[in-house]
């Protein structure tokens, strides 16, 4: 049985004081938690996450990683740097990076490799736009996105990744994929993982993201291949994030 995983993606939000209040609220309300949980914070706040989350059930991670190890790449953050600050996870290929920073499937694949090389768990984000979905290309788009990553991974690496299906049309829009719509895609993604490593694929956590909220989290996560959530807006309020984590248990 796969454990559920709920990750809060703070995106470009937060302040030292605000983060402290948010994290304290999460820790205070967590109780005995039966699911994995984490927050992915902007890089400048990772030291704060380490200071305030060490010894709690909440892990933390970055939102992006350089495909390079080190060197003259101004503005980039290397996997080893994230690891040094205690990160367990790093998002790669979030749709906002694909859209605003023109990240290609191949670049995302290199980022996933760099994360693994630093001992991080890459959370490989895939998702189609509304236009792609309307054109009947949704499955082709997400399988090409995941396929590019699988093409560079070793079979053993499959056990060390998380996948997140985030339909672009559902992100920040209040529109959510129905549980069945999401399940259909998750099942296809798991079958694709299984082509690389069948045993590992059965254990990979495949998250859903896109307007997941306390009101819809339980029914989404009740689907057989939906193993948790990647939460944007609702991760910025402790009560909402906690409700989603508790819905995952
Ligand atoms: P929302 O939950 O705000 O729709 O964002 C989803 C997301 O992009 C998480 O990475």
mmCIF file of C-alpha atoms and ligand atoms in Angstrom:
data_model
loop_
_atom_site.group_PDB
_atom_site.id
_atom_site.type_symbol
_atom_site.label_atom_id
_atom_site.label_comp_id
_atom_site.label_asym_id
_atom_site.label_seq_id
_atom_site.Cartn_x
_atom_site.Cartn_y
_atom_site.Cartn_z
ATOM 1 C CA UNK A 1 0.000 0.000 0.000
ATOM 2 C CA UNK A 2 1.407 3.373 -1.006
ATOM 3 C CA UNK A 3 1.512 6.094 1.640
ATOM 4 C CA UNK A 4 -0.208 9.289 0.653
ATOM 5 C CA UNK A 5 1.939 12.394 0.166
ATOM 6 C CA UNK A 6 0.743 15.983 0.435
ATOM 7 C CA UNK A 7 3.128 18.715 -0.685
ATOM 8 C CA UNK A 8 2.479 22.433 -0.357
ATOM 9 C CA UNK A 9 3.978 24.437 -3.205
ATOM 10 C CA UNK A 10 4.303 27.932 -1.838
ATOM 11 C CA UNK A 11 5.297 29.290 -5.280
ATOM 12 C CA UNK A 12 6.686 32.850 -4.936
ATOM 13 C CA UNK A 13 4.940 33.612 -1.669
ATOM 14 C CA UNK A 14 6.062 34.056 1.908
ATOM 15 C CA UNK A 15 8.090 36.144 4.304
ATOM 16 C CA UNK A 16 10.152 35.136 7.316
ATOM 17 C CA UNK A 17 7.422 36.169 9.746
ATOM 18 C CA UNK A 18 4.582 34.779 7.663
ATOM 19 C CA UNK A 19 6.342 31.458 7.130
ATOM 20 C CA UNK A 20 6.969 31.082 10.857
ATOM 21 C CA UNK A 21 3.296 31.583 11.596
ATOM 22 C CA UNK A 22 2.247 29.180 8.836
ATOM 23 C CA UNK A 23 4.696 26.455 9.860
ATOM 24 C CA UNK A 24 3.839 26.803 13.541
ATOM 25 C CA UNK A 25 0.155 26.452 12.675
ATOM 26 C CA UNK A 26 0.811 23.340 10.590
ATOM 27 C CA UNK A 27 2.973 21.705 13.256
ATOM 28 C CA UNK A 28 0.490 22.534 16.017
ATOM 29 C CA UNK A 29 -2.428 20.984 14.138
ATOM 30 C CA UNK A 30 -0.675 17.974 12.692
ATOM 31 C CA UNK A 31 -1.027 15.534 15.565
ATOM 32 C CA UNK A 32 -0.129 11.971 14.725
ATOM 33 C CA UNK A 33 0.008 12.054 10.971
ATOM 34 C CA UNK A 34 -0.488 9.003 8.794
ATOM 35 C CA UNK A 35 0.599 10.574 5.515
ATOM 36 C CA UNK A 36 3.862 12.006 4.212
ATOM 37 C CA UNK A 37 3.840 15.784 4.016
ATOM 38 C CA UNK A 38 6.180 18.528 2.895
ATOM 39 C CA UNK A 39 6.397 22.154 1.861
ATOM 40 C CA UNK A 40 8.320 23.404 -1.177
ATOM 41 C CA UNK A 41 9.507 26.898 -0.334
ATOM 42 C CA UNK A 42 11.358 29.614 -2.258
ATOM 43 C CA UNK A 43 15.114 29.003 -1.989
ATOM 44 C CA UNK A 44 15.861 31.872 0.427
ATOM 45 C CA UNK A 45 13.519 30.305 2.984
ATOM 46 C CA UNK A 46 14.989 26.809 2.977
ATOM 47 C CA UNK A 47 17.297 27.566 5.899
ATOM 48 C CA UNK A 48 14.236 28.712 7.807
ATOM 49 C CA UNK A 49 12.416 25.501 6.893
ATOM 50 C CA UNK A 50 15.356 23.489 8.165
ATOM 51 C CA UNK A 51 15.428 25.458 11.417
ATOM 52 C CA UNK A 52 11.679 25.250 12.023
ATOM 53 C CA UNK A 53 10.837 21.794 10.638
ATOM 54 C CA UNK A 54 13.734 19.612 11.743
ATOM 55 C CA UNK A 55 12.388 16.963 14.085
ATOM 56 C CA UNK A 56 8.785 17.393 12.880
ATOM 57 C CA UNK A 57 6.908 15.110 10.448
ATOM 58 C CA UNK A 58 6.968 17.877 7.805
ATOM 59 C CA UNK A 59 9.713 17.582 5.186
ATOM 60 C CA UNK A 60 10.721 20.427 2.897
ATOM 61 C CA UNK A 61 12.003 20.942 -0.594
ATOM 62 C CA UNK A 62 12.866 23.363 -3.369
ATOM 63 C CA UNK A 63 10.744 24.463 -6.308
ATOM 64 C CA UNK A 64 13.396 24.101 -9.001
ATOM 65 C CA UNK A 65 16.952 22.832 -9.437
ATOM 66 C CA UNK A 66 19.714 23.493 -11.918
ATOM 67 C CA UNK A 67 20.681 20.680 -14.263
ATOM 68 C CA UNK A 68 24.314 21.648 -13.532
ATOM 69 C CA UNK A 69 26.365 20.735 -10.471
ATOM 70 C CA UNK A 70 28.088 24.101 -9.988
ATOM 71 C CA UNK A 71 29.765 26.868 -11.938
ATOM 72 C CA UNK A 72 29.013 30.071 -13.801
ATOM 73 C CA UNK A 73 25.213 29.837 -13.876
ATOM 74 C CA UNK A 74 24.033 33.037 -12.257
ATOM 75 C CA UNK A 75 20.774 32.725 -10.422
ATOM 76 C CA UNK A 76 20.658 28.937 -10.467
ATOM 77 C CA UNK A 77 20.507 26.686 -7.405
ATOM 78 C CA UNK A 78 22.311 23.335 -7.477
ATOM 79 C CA UNK A 79 20.943 20.089 -6.106
ATOM 80 C CA UNK A 80 23.828 19.768 -3.655
ATOM 81 C CA UNK A 81 22.856 23.167 -2.214
ATOM 82 C CA UNK A 82 19.275 22.054 -1.674
ATOM 83 C CA UNK A 83 20.565 18.854 -0.089
ATOM 84 C CA UNK A 84 22.856 20.795 2.237
ATOM 85 C CA UNK A 85 19.822 22.637 3.543
ATOM 86 C CA UNK A 86 18.068 19.384 4.299
ATOM 87 C CA UNK A 87 15.660 19.292 1.368
ATOM 88 C CA UNK A 88 14.075 15.952 0.695
ATOM 89 C CA UNK A 89 12.145 16.953 -2.426
ATOM 90 C CA UNK A 90 12.460 19.308 -5.357
ATOM 91 C CA UNK A 91 9.814 20.130 -7.945
ATOM 92 C CA UNK A 92 10.935 19.784 -11.555
ATOM 93 C CA UNK A 93 8.961 20.811 -14.603
ATOM 94 C CA UNK A 94 6.200 22.712 -12.845
ATOM 95 C CA UNK A 95 3.914 24.146 -15.511
ATOM 96 C CA UNK A 96 4.807 27.691 -14.436
ATOM 97 C CA UNK A 97 8.489 26.946 -15.158
ATOM 98 C CA UNK A 98 7.554 25.350 -18.456
ATOM 99 C CA UNK A 99 5.383 28.336 -19.411
ATOM 100 C CA UNK A 100 7.378 31.311 -18.104
ATOM 101 C CA UNK A 101 10.915 29.932 -18.403
ATOM 102 C CA UNK A 102 10.373 27.865 -21.537
ATOM 103 C CA UNK A 103 11.603 24.678 -19.917
ATOM 104 C CA UNK A 104 11.601 21.817 -22.395
ATOM 105 C CA UNK A 105 10.860 18.185 -21.618
ATOM 106 C CA UNK A 106 14.570 17.464 -22.100
ATOM 107 C CA UNK A 107 15.655 20.160 -19.667
ATOM 108 C CA UNK A 108 13.182 18.893 -17.092
ATOM 109 C CA UNK A 109 14.666 15.421 -17.544
ATOM 110 C CA UNK A 110 18.163 16.768 -16.854
ATOM 111 C CA UNK A 111 16.860 18.507 -13.750
ATOM 112 C CA UNK A 112 15.354 15.247 -12.504
ATOM 113 C CA UNK A 113 18.708 13.542 -13.010
ATOM 114 C CA UNK A 114 20.530 16.333 -11.177
ATOM 115 C CA UNK A 115 18.115 16.026 -8.260
ATOM 116 C CA UNK A 116 18.653 12.281 -8.015
ATOM 117 C CA UNK A 117 22.427 12.750 -8.196
ATOM 118 C CA UNK A 118 22.183 14.940 -5.091
ATOM 119 C CA UNK A 119 20.045 12.454 -3.208
ATOM 120 C CA UNK A 120 16.841 14.479 -3.628
ATOM 121 C CA UNK A 121 13.472 13.096 -4.689
ATOM 122 C CA UNK A 122 12.392 14.911 -7.849
ATOM 123 C CA UNK A 123 8.671 15.623 -8.032
ATOM 124 C CA UNK A 124 8.204 15.418 -11.789
ATOM 125 C CA UNK A 125 5.300 17.664 -12.769
ATOM 126 C CA UNK A 126 3.326 16.990 -15.927
ATOM 127 C CA UNK A 127 0.111 18.451 -17.272
ATOM 128 C CA UNK A 128 -1.667 19.612 -20.384
ATOM 129 C CA UNK A 129 -3.127 23.022 -21.170
ATOM 130 C CA UNK A 130 -6.814 23.528 -21.798
ATOM 131 C CA UNK A 131 -6.197 23.984 -25.531
ATOM 132 C CA UNK A 132 -4.236 20.737 -25.660
ATOM 133 C CA UNK A 133 -6.974 18.932 -23.795
ATOM 134 C CA UNK A 134 -9.673 20.358 -26.060
ATOM 135 C CA UNK A 135 -7.657 19.219 -29.077
ATOM 136 C CA UNK A 136 -7.617 15.682 -27.695
ATOM 137 C CA UNK A 137 -3.869 15.830 -27.025
ATOM 138 C CA UNK A 138 -3.891 15.672 -23.231
ATOM 139 C CA UNK A 139 -2.599 12.142 -22.873
ATOM 140 C CA UNK A 140 -0.004 12.595 -25.613
ATOM 141 C CA UNK A 141 1.330 15.714 -23.894
ATOM 142 C CA UNK A 142 1.674 14.236 -20.417
ATOM 143 C CA UNK A 143 3.143 10.959 -21.630
ATOM 144 C CA UNK A 144 5.717 12.872 -23.698
ATOM 145 C CA UNK A 145 6.602 14.923 -20.610
ATOM 146 C CA UNK A 146 7.041 11.859 -18.413
ATOM 147 C CA UNK A 147 8.617 9.881 -21.250
ATOM 148 C CA UNK A 148 11.444 12.394 -21.626
ATOM 149 C CA UNK A 149 12.306 11.929 -17.951
ATOM 150 C CA UNK A 150 12.058 8.146 -18.104
ATOM 151 C CA UNK A 151 14.328 8.154 -21.147
ATOM 152 C CA UNK A 152 17.258 9.427 -19.096
ATOM 153 C CA UNK A 153 16.599 7.552 -15.833
ATOM 154 C CA UNK A 154 17.975 4.156 -14.975
ATOM 155 C CA UNK A 155 15.354 1.524 -14.164
ATOM 156 C CA UNK A 156 16.341 1.682 -10.497
ATOM 157 C CA UNK A 157 15.673 5.424 -10.376
ATOM 158 C CA UNK A 158 11.942 4.909 -10.869
ATOM 159 C CA UNK A 159 11.619 3.992 -7.205
ATOM 160 C CA UNK A 160 13.091 7.357 -6.232
ATOM 161 C CA UNK A 161 10.790 9.780 -8.007
ATOM 162 C CA UNK A 162 7.383 11.259 -7.342
ATOM 163 C CA UNK A 163 5.119 12.234 -10.245
ATOM 164 C CA UNK A 164 2.549 15.008 -10.084
ATOM 165 C CA UNK A 165 -0.246 15.404 -12.611
ATOM 166 C CA UNK A 166 -1.277 19.038 -12.707
ATOM 167 C CA UNK A 167 -3.612 19.922 -15.549
ATOM 168 C CA UNK A 168 -2.683 23.504 -16.366
ATOM 169 C CA UNK A 169 -6.331 24.455 -16.771
ATOM 170 C CA UNK A 170 -6.967 23.506 -13.142
ATOM 171 C CA UNK A 171 -4.109 25.448 -11.554
ATOM 172 C CA UNK A 172 -5.258 28.487 -9.623
ATOM 173 C CA UNK A 173 -8.518 28.558 -11.566
ATOM 174 C CA UNK A 174 -10.858 26.878 -9.125
ATOM 175 C CA UNK A 175 -11.580 24.303 -11.849
ATOM 176 C CA UNK A 176 -10.634 20.835 -10.705
ATOM 177 C CA UNK A 177 -10.335 17.681 -12.737
ATOM 178 C CA UNK A 178 -13.034 15.292 -11.624
ATOM 179 C CA UNK A 179 -11.714 12.365 -9.608
ATOM 180 C CA UNK A 180 -12.377 10.091 -12.581
ATOM 181 C CA UNK A 181 -10.671 12.423 -15.080
ATOM 182 C CA UNK A 182 -7.582 12.575 -12.873
ATOM 183 C CA UNK A 183 -7.642 8.846 -12.156
ATOM 184 C CA UNK A 184 -7.731 8.060 -15.880
ATOM 185 C CA UNK A 185 -4.536 10.049 -16.421
ATOM 186 C CA UNK A 186 -2.837 8.712 -13.286
ATOM 187 C CA UNK A 187 -3.482 5.165 -14.433
ATOM 188 C CA UNK A 188 -1.870 5.887 -17.778
ATOM 189 C CA UNK A 189 1.142 7.479 -16.074
ATOM 190 C CA UNK A 190 1.579 4.477 -13.789
ATOM 191 C CA UNK A 191 1.431 2.124 -16.759
ATOM 192 C CA UNK A 192 4.108 4.228 -18.430
ATOM 193 C CA UNK A 193 6.289 4.008 -15.298
ATOM 194 C CA UNK A 194 5.714 0.254 -15.280
ATOM 195 C CA UNK A 195 7.191 -0.071 -18.747
ATOM 196 C CA UNK A 196 10.474 1.112 -17.230
ATOM 197 C CA UNK A 197 10.241 -0.775 -13.951
ATOM 198 C CA UNK A 198 7.036 -2.629 -13.133
ATOM 199 C CA UNK A 199 7.853 -3.364 -9.513
ATOM 200 C CA UNK A 200 8.924 0.185 -8.714
ATOM 201 C CA UNK A 201 5.957 1.700 -10.572
ATOM 202 C CA UNK A 202 3.541 0.090 -8.149
ATOM 203 C CA UNK A 203 5.152 2.068 -5.336
ATOM 204 C CA UNK A 204 5.533 5.480 -7.004
ATOM 205 C CA UNK A 205 3.433 8.209 -5.429
ATOM 206 C CA UNK A 206 1.488 9.991 -8.178
ATOM 207 C CA UNK A 207 0.040 13.263 -6.900
ATOM 208 C CA UNK A 208 -2.767 15.376 -8.293
ATOM 209 C CA UNK A 209 -2.471 19.160 -8.333
ATOM 210 C CA UNK A 210 -4.796 21.902 -9.497
ATOM 211 C CA UNK A 211 -7.275 23.631 -7.180
ATOM 212 C CA UNK A 212 -7.135 20.835 -4.629
ATOM 213 C CA UNK A 213 -8.904 22.082 -1.517
ATOM 214 C CA UNK A 214 -10.290 20.667 1.730
ATOM 215 C CA UNK A 215 -13.672 20.269 -0.008
ATOM 216 C CA UNK A 216 -12.471 18.062 -2.855
ATOM 217 C CA UNK A 217 -9.285 16.444 -1.486
ATOM 218 C CA UNK A 218 -10.858 13.346 -0.022
ATOM 219 C CA UNK A 219 -12.718 12.234 -3.115
ATOM 220 C CA UNK A 220 -9.714 12.867 -5.340
ATOM 221 C CA UNK A 221 -7.387 10.928 -3.060
ATOM 222 C CA UNK A 222 -9.864 8.070 -2.761
ATOM 223 C CA UNK A 223 -9.117 7.104 -6.361
ATOM 224 C CA UNK A 224 -6.828 4.086 -6.678
ATOM 225 C CA UNK A 225 -3.941 5.818 -8.467
ATOM 226 C CA UNK A 226 -4.149 9.236 -6.761
ATOM 227 C CA UNK A 227 -1.602 9.107 -3.982
ATOM 228 C CA UNK A 228 -1.816 12.628 -2.658
ATOM 229 C CA UNK A 229 -1.754 16.238 -3.708
ATOM 230 C CA UNK A 230 0.491 19.073 -4.794
ATOM 231 C CA UNK A 231 -1.239 22.053 -3.296
ATOM 232 C CA UNK A 232 -0.820 25.701 -4.290
ATOM 233 C CA UNK A 233 -3.198 28.286 -2.869
ATOM 234 C CA UNK A 234 -4.638 26.083 -0.129
ATOM 235 C CA UNK A 235 -1.127 25.358 1.197
ATOM 236 C CA UNK A 236 -0.757 28.971 2.304
ATOM 237 C CA UNK A 237 -3.359 28.639 5.045
ATOM 238 C CA UNK A 238 -2.544 26.241 7.870
ATOM 239 C CA UNK A 239 -6.156 25.149 8.411
ATOM 240 C CA UNK A 240 -6.689 24.313 4.752
ATOM 241 C CA UNK A 241 -3.349 22.554 4.343
ATOM 242 C CA UNK A 242 -3.974 20.554 7.523
ATOM 243 C CA UNK A 243 -7.432 19.569 6.341
ATOM 244 C CA UNK A 244 -5.960 18.222 3.109
ATOM 245 C CA UNK A 245 -3.232 16.312 4.965
ATOM 246 C CA UNK A 246 -5.856 14.796 7.252
ATOM 247 C CA UNK A 247 -8.028 13.918 4.254
ATOM 248 C CA UNK A 248 -5.075 11.911 2.947
ATOM 249 C CA UNK A 249 -4.858 9.608 5.952
HETATM 250 P P1 LIG B 1 -3.456 25.614 -6.937
HETATM 251 O O1 LIG B 1 -3.662 24.587 -5.850
HETATM 252 O O2 LIG B 1 -3.365 27.006 -6.424
HETATM 253 O O3 LIG B 1 -4.405 25.425 -8.070
HETATM 254 O O4 LIG B 1 -1.969 25.316 -7.533
HETATM 255 C C1 LIG B 1 -1.640 24.046 -7.912
HETATM 256 C C2 LIG B 1 -0.177 24.004 -8.200
HETATM 257 O O5 LIG B 1 0.284 24.534 -9.181
HETATM 258 C C3 LIG B 1 0.673 23.322 -7.236
HETATM 259 O O6 LIG B 1 1.960 23.131 -7.743
#
